[in-house]
Tab-separated table of C-alpha atoms in Angstrom:
chain	number	residue	atom	x	y	z
A	1	UNK	CA	0.000	0.000	0.000
A	2	UNK	CA	1.179	3.535	-0.745
A	3	UNK	CA	2.541	5.505	2.174
A	4	UNK	CA	1.248	8.598	3.936
A	5	UNK	CA	4.302	10.504	2.696
A	6	UNK	CA	2.522	11.348	-0.561
A	7	UNK	CA	-0.464	12.991	1.127
A	8	UNK	CA	1.076	16.396	2.042
A	9	UNK	CA	2.209	17.047	-1.547
A	10	UNK	CA	-1.256	16.151	-2.862
A	11	UNK	CA	-2.820	18.491	-0.326
A	12	UNK	CA	-0.407	21.232	-1.421
A	13	UNK	CA	-1.526	20.806	-5.032
A	14	UNK	CA	-5.139	21.280	-3.921
A	15	UNK	CA	-4.559	24.486	-1.939
A	16	UNK	CA	-5.097	26.999	-4.795
A	17	UNK	CA	-8.505	25.439	-5.453
A	18	UNK	CA	-9.452	25.639	-1.777
A	19	UNK	CA	-8.313	29.259	-1.653
A	20	UNK	CA	-10.482	30.089	-4.660
A	21	UNK	CA	-13.474	28.372	-3.031
A	22	UNK	CA	-13.126	30.148	0.328
A	23	UNK	CA	-15.675	32.858	-0.420
A	24	UNK	CA	-18.061	30.333	-1.938
A	25	UNK	CA	-17.877	28.231	1.232
A	26	UNK	CA	-18.631	31.292	3.350
A	27	UNK	CA	-21.571	32.293	1.162
A	28	UNK	CA	-23.030	28.763	1.168
A	29	UNK	CA	-22.352	28.303	4.900
A	30	UNK	CA	-20.893	24.889	4.166
A	31	UNK	CA	-17.988	23.559	2.182
A	32	UNK	CA	-18.931	21.837	-1.054
A	33	UNK	CA	-19.225	18.125	-1.727
A	34	UNK	CA	-16.557	18.658	-4.401
A	35	UNK	CA	-14.128	19.889	-1.746
A	36	UNK	CA	-14.761	16.862	0.483
A	37	UNK	CA	-14.285	14.584	-2.519
A	38	UNK	CA	-11.047	16.354	-3.441
A	39	UNK	CA	-9.689	16.090	0.106
A	40	UNK	CA	-10.583	12.404	0.199
A	41	UNK	CA	-8.760	11.860	-3.080
A	42	UNK	CA	-5.533	13.189	-1.541
A	43	UNK	CA	-5.742	10.499	1.140
A	44	UNK	CA	-6.090	13.114	3.878
A	45	UNK	CA	-8.992	11.445	5.691
A	46	UNK	CA	-7.066	8.163	5.815
A	47	UNK	CA	-4.109	9.641	7.702
A	48	UNK	CA	-5.369	8.713	11.182
A	49	UNK	CA	-7.475	5.733	10.080
A	50	UNK	CA	-6.459	2.168	11.056
A	51	UNK	CA	-4.533	0.165	8.479
A	52	UNK	CA	-7.182	-2.574	8.791
A	53	UNK	CA	-9.559	-0.277	6.923
A	54	UNK	CA	-7.116	1.110	4.376
A	55	UNK	CA	-5.753	3.867	6.588
A	56	UNK	CA	-2.186	5.059	6.990
A	57	UNK	CA	-1.939	5.201	10.812
A	58	UNK	CA	0.289	8.212	10.155
A	59	UNK	CA	2.196	10.297	12.642
A	60	UNK	CA	-0.118	13.039	14.003
A	61	UNK	CA	2.406	15.674	12.872
A	62	UNK	CA	1.707	14.682	9.260
A	63	UNK	CA	-2.026	15.090	9.843
A	64	UNK	CA	-1.669	18.404	11.660
A	65	UNK	CA	0.706	19.733	9.008
A	66	UNK	CA	-1.915	19.114	6.321
A	67	UNK	CA	-4.603	20.735	8.484
A	68	UNK	CA	-2.438	23.825	8.990
A	69	UNK	CA	-1.884	24.198	5.240
A	70	UNK	CA	-5.561	23.661	4.393
A	71	UNK	CA	-6.650	26.243	6.981
A	72	UNK	CA	-4.101	28.716	5.606
A	73	UNK	CA	-5.947	28.486	2.286
A	74	UNK	CA	-9.490	28.457	3.735
A	75	UNK	CA	-10.225	28.606	7.446
A	76	UNK	CA	-13.579	26.851	7.235
A	77	UNK	CA	-12.210	24.020	5.113
A	78	UNK	CA	-9.273	23.573	7.474
A	79	UNK	CA	-11.605	23.446	10.462
A	80	UNK	CA	-13.882	20.811	8.922
A	81	UNK	CA	-10.934	18.771	7.640
A	82	UNK	CA	-9.415	18.751	11.122
A	83	UNK	CA	-12.431	17.803	13.217
A	84	UNK	CA	-13.857	15.331	10.708
A	85	UNK	CA	-10.427	13.843	10.038
A	86	UNK	CA	-9.685	13.183	13.713
A	87	UNK	CA	-12.855	11.124	14.096
A	88	UNK	CA	-11.184	8.269	12.245
A	89	UNK	CA	-8.664	8.214	15.087
A	90	UNK	CA	-11.355	8.094	17.756
A	91	UNK	CA	-13.344	5.476	15.844
A	92	UNK	CA	-10.307	3.192	16.051
A	93	UNK	CA	-10.755	3.191	19.865
A	94	UNK	CA	-14.330	1.864	19.702
A	95	UNK	CA	-15.100	-1.865	19.885
A	96	UNK	CA	-14.357	-3.710	16.637
A	97	UNK	CA	-18.050	-4.257	15.915
A	98	UNK	CA	-18.662	-0.497	15.881
A	99	UNK	CA	-15.748	-0.005	13.486
A	100	UNK	CA	-17.240	-2.614	11.184
A	101	UNK	CA	-20.624	-0.841	11.308
A	102	UNK	CA	-19.033	2.378	10.078
A	103	UNK	CA	-16.289	1.206	7.708
A	104	UNK	CA	-17.191	-2.379	6.845
A	105	UNK	CA	-18.960	-1.520	3.592
A	106	UNK	CA	-17.236	1.803	2.890
A	107	UNK	CA	-13.880	2.694	4.513
A	108	UNK	CA	-14.382	6.251	3.226
A	109	UNK	CA	-17.374	6.865	5.501
A	110	UNK	CA	-17.065	10.121	7.462
A	111	UNK	CA	-18.384	11.190	10.875
A	112	UNK	CA	-19.221	14.525	12.455
A	113	UNK	CA	-19.468	15.175	16.194
A	114	UNK	CA	-20.730	17.243	19.094
A	115	UNK	CA	-19.241	16.340	22.464
A	116	UNK	CA	-20.857	18.752	24.920
A	117	UNK	CA	-23.231	16.547	26.973
A	118	UNK	CA	-26.402	18.513	26.250
A	119	UNK	CA	-28.732	15.564	25.565
A	120	UNK	CA	-30.417	12.997	27.783
A	121	UNK	CA	-28.923	9.518	28.180
A	122	UNK	CA	-30.818	6.625	29.743
A	123	UNK	CA	-29.279	3.203	30.328
A	124	UNK	CA	-31.550	0.426	29.004
A	125	UNK	CA	-31.131	-3.286	28.308
A	126	UNK	CA	-28.333	-3.760	25.774
A	127	UNK	CA	-27.349	-0.127	25.543
A	128	UNK	CA	-28.664	3.410	25.909
A	129	UNK	CA	-31.625	5.560	24.924
A	130	UNK	CA	-30.380	8.884	23.533
A	131	UNK	CA	-32.401	12.034	22.932
A	132	UNK	CA	-31.905	15.785	22.763
A	133	UNK	CA	-30.093	18.463	20.809
A	134	UNK	CA	-26.360	18.865	20.223
A	135	UNK	CA	-24.846	21.980	18.642
A	136	UNK	CA	-21.753	22.886	16.584
A	137	UNK	CA	-21.504	19.660	14.557
A	138	UNK	CA	-19.018	20.837	11.936
A	139	UNK	CA	-19.168	19.138	8.545
A	140	UNK	CA	-22.368	17.287	9.450
A	141	UNK	CA	-23.723	17.708	5.899
A	142	UNK	CA	-20.978	15.383	4.661
A	143	UNK	CA	-21.192	12.721	7.375
A	144	UNK	CA	-23.126	9.444	7.560
A	145	UNK	CA	-22.614	8.996	11.313
A	146	UNK	CA	-22.298	11.288	14.316
A	147	UNK	CA	-20.373	11.067	17.607
A	148	UNK	CA	-22.302	12.638	20.495
A	149	UNK	CA	-21.140	13.261	24.054
A	150	UNK	CA	-23.433	12.359	26.913
A	151	UNK	CA	-23.447	11.748	30.659
A	152	UNK	CA	-24.817	8.443	31.892
A	153	UNK	CA	-26.582	9.094	35.220
A	154	UNK	CA	-25.868	6.928	38.231
A	155	UNK	CA	-27.791	6.552	41.450
A	156	UNK	CA	-29.699	9.663	42.355
A	157	UNK	CA	-28.914	11.149	38.928
A	158	UNK	CA	-25.266	11.621	39.884
A	159	UNK	CA	-22.977	11.197	36.851
A	160	UNK	CA	-21.784	7.601	36.469
A	161	UNK	CA	-19.870	8.013	33.213
A	162	UNK	CA	-19.182	10.457	30.398
A	163	UNK	CA	-19.331	8.633	27.071
A	164	UNK	CA	-19.313	9.178	23.320
A	165	UNK	CA	-22.294	7.669	21.497
A	166	UNK	CA	-22.151	6.661	17.825
A	167	UNK	CA	-25.358	7.099	15.797
A	168	UNK	CA	-26.110	6.525	12.081
A	169	UNK	CA	-27.714	9.287	10.016
A	170	UNK	CA	-31.072	7.507	10.121
A	171	UNK	CA	-31.238	8.136	13.882
A	172	UNK	CA	-30.882	11.919	13.820
A	173	UNK	CA	-31.821	15.039	11.895
A	174	UNK	CA	-29.667	18.054	11.075
A	175	UNK	CA	-31.231	21.422	11.822
A	176	UNK	CA	-29.813	24.370	9.871
A	177	UNK	CA	-28.992	27.047	12.440
A	178	UNK	CA	-25.509	28.072	11.274
A	179	UNK	CA	-25.720	31.870	10.854
A	180	UNK	CA	-22.471	33.210	12.321
A	181	UNK	CA	-19.826	35.888	11.840
A	182	UNK	CA	-16.904	33.477	11.578
A	183	UNK	CA	-16.190	29.963	10.309
A	184	UNK	CA	-19.326	30.473	8.282
A	185	UNK	CA	-18.391	27.753	5.809
A	186	UNK	CA	-18.168	24.946	8.367
A	187	UNK	CA	-21.887	24.083	8.364
A	188	UNK	CA	-21.691	23.463	12.111
A	189	UNK	CA	-25.393	22.799	12.524
A	190	UNK	CA	-27.445	21.204	15.301
A	191	UNK	CA	-28.001	17.460	15.644
A	192	UNK	CA	-31.446	16.479	16.945
A	193	UNK	CA	-32.144	12.970	18.266
A	194	UNK	CA	-35.603	11.741	19.248
A	195	UNK	CA	-35.182	8.716	21.476
A	196	UNK	CA	-32.715	6.617	19.454
A	197	UNK	CA	-31.432	3.317	20.794
A	198	UNK	CA	-27.613	3.045	20.831
A	199	UNK	CA	-26.234	-0.451	21.494
A	200	UNK	CA	-23.568	-0.591	24.182
A	201	UNK	CA	-20.809	-1.445	21.713
A	202	UNK	CA	-21.415	1.855	19.928
A	203	UNK	CA	-20.326	3.875	22.942
A	204	UNK	CA	-16.942	4.728	24.393
A	205	UNK	CA	-16.034	6.021	27.862
A	206	UNK	CA	-13.979	9.198	28.092
A	207	UNK	CA	-12.434	7.651	31.181
A	208	UNK	CA	-11.019	4.858	29.017
A	209	UNK	CA	-9.608	7.349	26.516
A	210	UNK	CA	-7.931	9.273	29.349
A	211	UNK	CA	-6.357	6.071	30.658
A	212	UNK	CA	-5.354	5.078	27.111
A	213	UNK	CA	-7.043	1.698	27.573
A	214	UNK	CA	-9.810	1.296	25.009
A	215	UNK	CA	-11.500	-1.765	23.455
A	216	UNK	CA	-10.381	-0.831	19.944
A	217	UNK	CA	-6.742	-1.294	20.880
A	218	UNK	CA	-7.285	-5.062	20.736
A	219	UNK	CA	-7.435	-4.827	16.932
A	220	UNK	CA	-5.575	-1.522	16.504
A	221	UNK	CA	-2.499	-1.929	18.736
A	222	UNK	CA	-0.328	0.712	17.013
A	223	UNK	CA	1.224	3.578	18.999
A	224	UNK	CA	-1.076	6.135	17.365
A	225	UNK	CA	-3.987	4.682	19.330
A	226	UNK	CA	-2.189	4.775	22.672
A	227	UNK	CA	-2.168	8.585	22.870
A	228	UNK	CA	-4.746	10.304	25.136
A	229	UNK	CA	-7.841	11.898	23.620
A	230	UNK	CA	-6.944	15.004	25.648
A	231	UNK	CA	-3.658	15.309	23.759
A	232	UNK	CA	-4.963	14.675	20.242
A	233	UNK	CA	-8.395	16.301	20.034
A	234	UNK	CA	-7.602	19.746	21.529
A	235	UNK	CA	-4.858	20.179	18.943
A	236	UNK	CA	-7.341	19.504	16.143
A	237	UNK	CA	-8.934	22.787	17.246
A	238	UNK	CA	-5.724	24.759	17.718
A	239	UNK	CA	-4.046	23.619	14.485
A	240	UNK	CA	-6.543	25.187	12.064
A	241	UNK	CA	-6.310	28.440	14.030
A	242	UNK	CA	-2.535	28.360	13.632
A	243	UNK	CA	-3.158	27.709	9.937
A	244	UNK	CA	-5.470	30.720	9.709
A	245	UNK	CA	-2.755	32.843	11.302
A	246	UNK	CA	-0.227	31.512	8.773
A	247	UNK	CA	-2.626	32.300	5.930
A	248	UNK	CA	-3.227	35.774	7.318
A	249	UNK	CA	0.535	36.301	7.522
A	250	UNK	CA	1.093	35.319	3.870
A	251	UNK	CA	-1.830	37.470	2.709
A	252	UNK	CA	-0.646	40.411	4.797
A	253	UNK	CA	2.970	40.318	3.600
A	254	UNK	CA	1.866	40.010	-0.024
A	255	UNK	CA	-0.483	42.957	0.345
A	256	UNK	CA	1.950	45.168	2.258
A	257	UNK	CA	4.811	44.766	-0.235
A	258	UNK	CA	3.066	47.146	-2.631
A	259	UNK	CA	0.923	49.182	-0.254
A	260	UNK	CA	1.533	52.930	-0.022
A	261	UNK	CA	0.345	54.548	3.205
A	262	UNK	CA	-1.499	57.681	2.137
A	263	UNK	CA	-1.896	58.843	5.736
A	264	UNK	CA	1.894	58.940	6.092
A	265	UNK	CA	2.806	61.054	3.034
A	266	UNK	CA	3.080	58.137	0.628
A	267	UNK	CA	5.524	56.016	2.602
A	268	UNK	CA	5.694	52.432	1.335
A	269	UNK	CA	4.352	50.154	4.064
A	270	UNK	CA	7.152	47.650	3.475
A	271	UNK	CA	9.694	50.331	4.388
A	272	UNK	CA	7.931	51.376	7.608
A	273	UNK	CA	10.086	50.087	10.516
A	274	UNK	CA	7.071	49.868	12.844
A	275	UNK	CA	5.267	47.702	10.304
A	276	UNK	CA	8.334	45.496	9.983
A	277	UNK	CA	8.401	44.947	13.764
A	278	UNK	CA	4.725	43.928	13.827
A	279	UNK	CA	5.319	41.456	10.998
A	280	UNK	CA	8.321	39.976	12.797
A	281	UNK	CA	6.376	39.563	16.033
A	282	UNK	CA	3.466	37.909	14.231
A	283	UNK	CA	5.827	35.496	12.489
A	284	UNK	CA	7.477	34.611	15.794
A	285	UNK	CA	4.101	33.903	17.414
A	286	UNK	CA	2.971	31.616	14.599
A	287	UNK	CA	6.282	29.762	14.572
A	288	UNK	CA	6.300	29.357	18.359
A	289	UNK	CA	2.783	27.910	18.376
A	290	UNK	CA	3.586	25.429	15.614
A	291	UNK	CA	6.976	24.357	16.968
A	292	UNK	CA	5.536	23.613	20.422
A	293	UNK	CA	2.699	21.570	18.940
A	294	UNK	CA	4.942	19.468	16.707
A	295	UNK	CA	7.518	18.919	19.463
A	296	UNK	CA	4.788	17.724	21.842
A	297	UNK	CA	3.267	15.324	19.298
A	298	UNK	CA	6.696	13.962	18.401
A	299	UNK	CA	7.506	13.241	22.042
A	300	UNK	CA	4.127	11.599	22.679
A	301	UNK	CA	4.492	9.326	19.658
A	302	UNK	CA	8.055	8.368	20.574
A	303	UNK	CA	6.990	7.278	24.066
A	304	UNK	CA	3.934	5.424	22.740
A	305	UNK	CA	6.053	3.634	20.127
A	306	UNK	CA	8.491	2.581	22.850
A	307	UNK	CA	5.617	1.187	24.920
A	308	UNK	CA	6.327	3.605	27.750
A	309	UNK	CA	3.760	5.251	29.997
A	310	UNK	CA	2.961	8.829	29.077
A	311	UNK	CA	3.848	10.937	32.136
A	312	UNK	CA	1.169	13.223	33.503
A	313	UNK	CA	3.563	16.147	33.402
A	314	UNK	CA	3.925	15.726	29.630
A	315	UNK	CA	0.165	15.442	29.152
A	316	UNK	CA	-0.349	18.616	31.153
A	317	UNK	CA	2.341	20.378	29.122
A	318	UNK	CA	0.617	19.357	25.883
A	319	UNK	CA	-2.622	20.973	27.058
A	320	UNK	CA	-0.746	24.039	28.287
A	321	UNK	CA	0.965	24.463	24.932
A	322	UNK	CA	-2.270	23.829	23.065
A	323	UNK	CA	-4.156	26.720	24.680
A	324	UNK	CA	-1.072	28.908	24.449
A	325	UNK	CA	-0.793	27.987	20.774
A	326	UNK	CA	-4.292	29.308	20.204
A	327	UNK	CA	-3.479	32.477	22.131
A	328	UNK	CA	-0.312	33.057	20.101
A	329	UNK	CA	-2.125	32.501	16.811
A	330	UNK	CA	-4.881	34.944	17.773
A	331	UNK	CA	-2.270	37.457	18.885
A	332	UNK	CA	-0.577	37.166	15.485
A	333	UNK	CA	-3.829	37.575	13.555
A	334	UNK	CA	-4.779	40.639	15.609
A	335	UNK	CA	-1.389	42.243	15.086
A	336	UNK	CA	-1.517	41.640	11.321
A	337	UNK	CA	-5.076	42.908	11.047
A	338	UNK	CA	-4.199	46.067	12.939
A	339	UNK	CA	-1.212	46.590	10.654
A	340	UNK	CA	-3.245	46.176	7.462
A	341	UNK	CA	-4.934	49.568	7.467
A	342	UNK	CA	-8.495	50.525	6.641
A	343	UNK	CA	-8.691	48.436	3.464
A	344	UNK	CA	-8.678	45.282	5.572
A	345	UNK	CA	-12.263	45.896	6.724
A	346	UNK	CA	-13.654	45.461	3.200
A	347	UNK	CA	-15.321	42.100	2.582
A	348	UNK	CA	-13.209	41.745	-0.561
A	349	UNK	CA	-10.017	41.688	1.529
A	350	UNK	CA	-8.922	38.246	2.835
A	351	UNK	CA	-7.608	39.638	6.134
A	352	UNK	CA	-11.069	40.227	7.543
A	353	UNK	CA	-12.084	36.610	6.912
A	354	UNK	CA	-8.942	35.238	8.567
A	355	UNK	CA	-9.596	37.534	11.526
A	356	UNK	CA	-13.249	36.474	11.867
A	357	UNK	CA	-12.531	32.766	11.377
A	358	UNK	CA	-9.678	32.698	13.888
A	359	UNK	CA	-11.723	34.462	16.547
A	360	UNK	CA	-14.666	32.145	15.917
A	361	UNK	CA	-12.366	29.172	16.498
A	362	UNK	CA	-10.947	30.806	19.613
A	363	UNK	CA	-14.273	30.557	21.478
A	364	UNK	CA	-14.361	26.753	21.266
A	365	UNK	CA	-14.578	25.375	24.812
A	366	UNK	CA	-11.289	23.488	24.456
A	367	UNK	CA	-9.503	26.842	24.132
A	368	UNK	CA	-10.334	27.981	27.668
A	369	UNK	CA	-6.812	29.074	28.699
A	370	UNK	CA	-7.371	29.682	32.402
A	371	UNK	CA	-8.840	26.200	32.930
A	372	UNK	CA	-5.969	24.438	31.130
A	373	UNK	CA	-3.239	26.635	32.607
A	374	UNK	CA	-4.540	26.289	36.149
A	375	UNK	CA	-4.575	22.516	35.642
A	376	UNK	CA	-0.910	22.693	34.593
A	377	UNK	CA	-0.130	24.784	37.667
A	378	UNK	CA	-1.850	22.269	39.948
A	379	UNK	CA	0.283	19.527	38.478
A	380	UNK	CA	3.477	21.500	39.007
A	381	UNK	CA	2.561	22.038	42.662
A	382	UNK	CA	1.847	18.338	43.121
A	383	UNK	CA	-1.923	18.758	43.496
A	384	UNK	CA	-4.496	16.333	42.055
A	385	UNK	CA	-5.481	16.686	38.402
A	386	UNK	CA	-8.566	15.244	36.706
A	387	UNK	CA	-7.259	12.595	34.287
A	388	UNK	CA	-10.239	12.980	31.942
A	389	UNK	CA	-9.192	16.547	31.178
A	390	UNK	CA	-5.751	15.666	29.867
């Protein structure tokens, strides 16, 4: 079978097309079926998929590198590619029977998700009864299954478990509510479920993912599937934001090379020393965010490949660097936007879309910096840390 090494170059060849479709995606409030088909043709969605189903089981850095480049071309496409693409990794952790349900007939089947436990879960014989509404399911128009987060109540309605539930499209409806100021092309609509039965084997405990002991590892024993959910998934949110910052940087530098600042007696913007400093700082922020992410993923994979336990201090550092990566990317985008002048507020200028998309991604719950940083601080002081969070 061909290797994952060819995927980044194929993605690179597709980037001009994605860049040209960025405004169309925003106007339609969803990326096109043609874009999903083109991404699939590059092999992108197979990067984190098990080899048993034709996947590459690639290093996460390869996956995140492609996400960054896609988001630099179109923020919405990068966001959808990231969150939909990572579901193939999580699916590999489910029991084998669930994997067969999804990929047995078509290994190219895609899933969307919504993990906030906003629905009602009832334990019944053989599984669970699931009902309610889940929001922000990015790319749901292109998915045949959905992964939904839910709390299983224990005695006295106290939480007994926090699980992910896998449902086929026949068990839910998609409600079009996606009218937003940023990431408009992601089609992150609501999922509505009216009392669907989910067999037990189509659910997965977040506690198991935190402990890195999941039923899917019996058939997918590779190191990729021995990394915590809390180290992989948060970076699928930060990476496209870093990509948006990188795209904003390229667009800004290209625009500023020829810009003449009328308010400053015709001085060329490229020759303005203050502008040069802002560009340098933005570049440093983007590079710092990306270098920390790739270093963390490389260390995690090396330990997993060696069969070693992943130390809590490393897991906490990964989450610390993830939220800081988002902060640095947003800081870079803001600095570039401020340096672009009044023309950047026109809808025809790409800077305003990068700015809106990055800030829309910033408000994702996983980007709560104080929560993640305080958790890191607790760990450094030797205090208890909730495993499920990291």
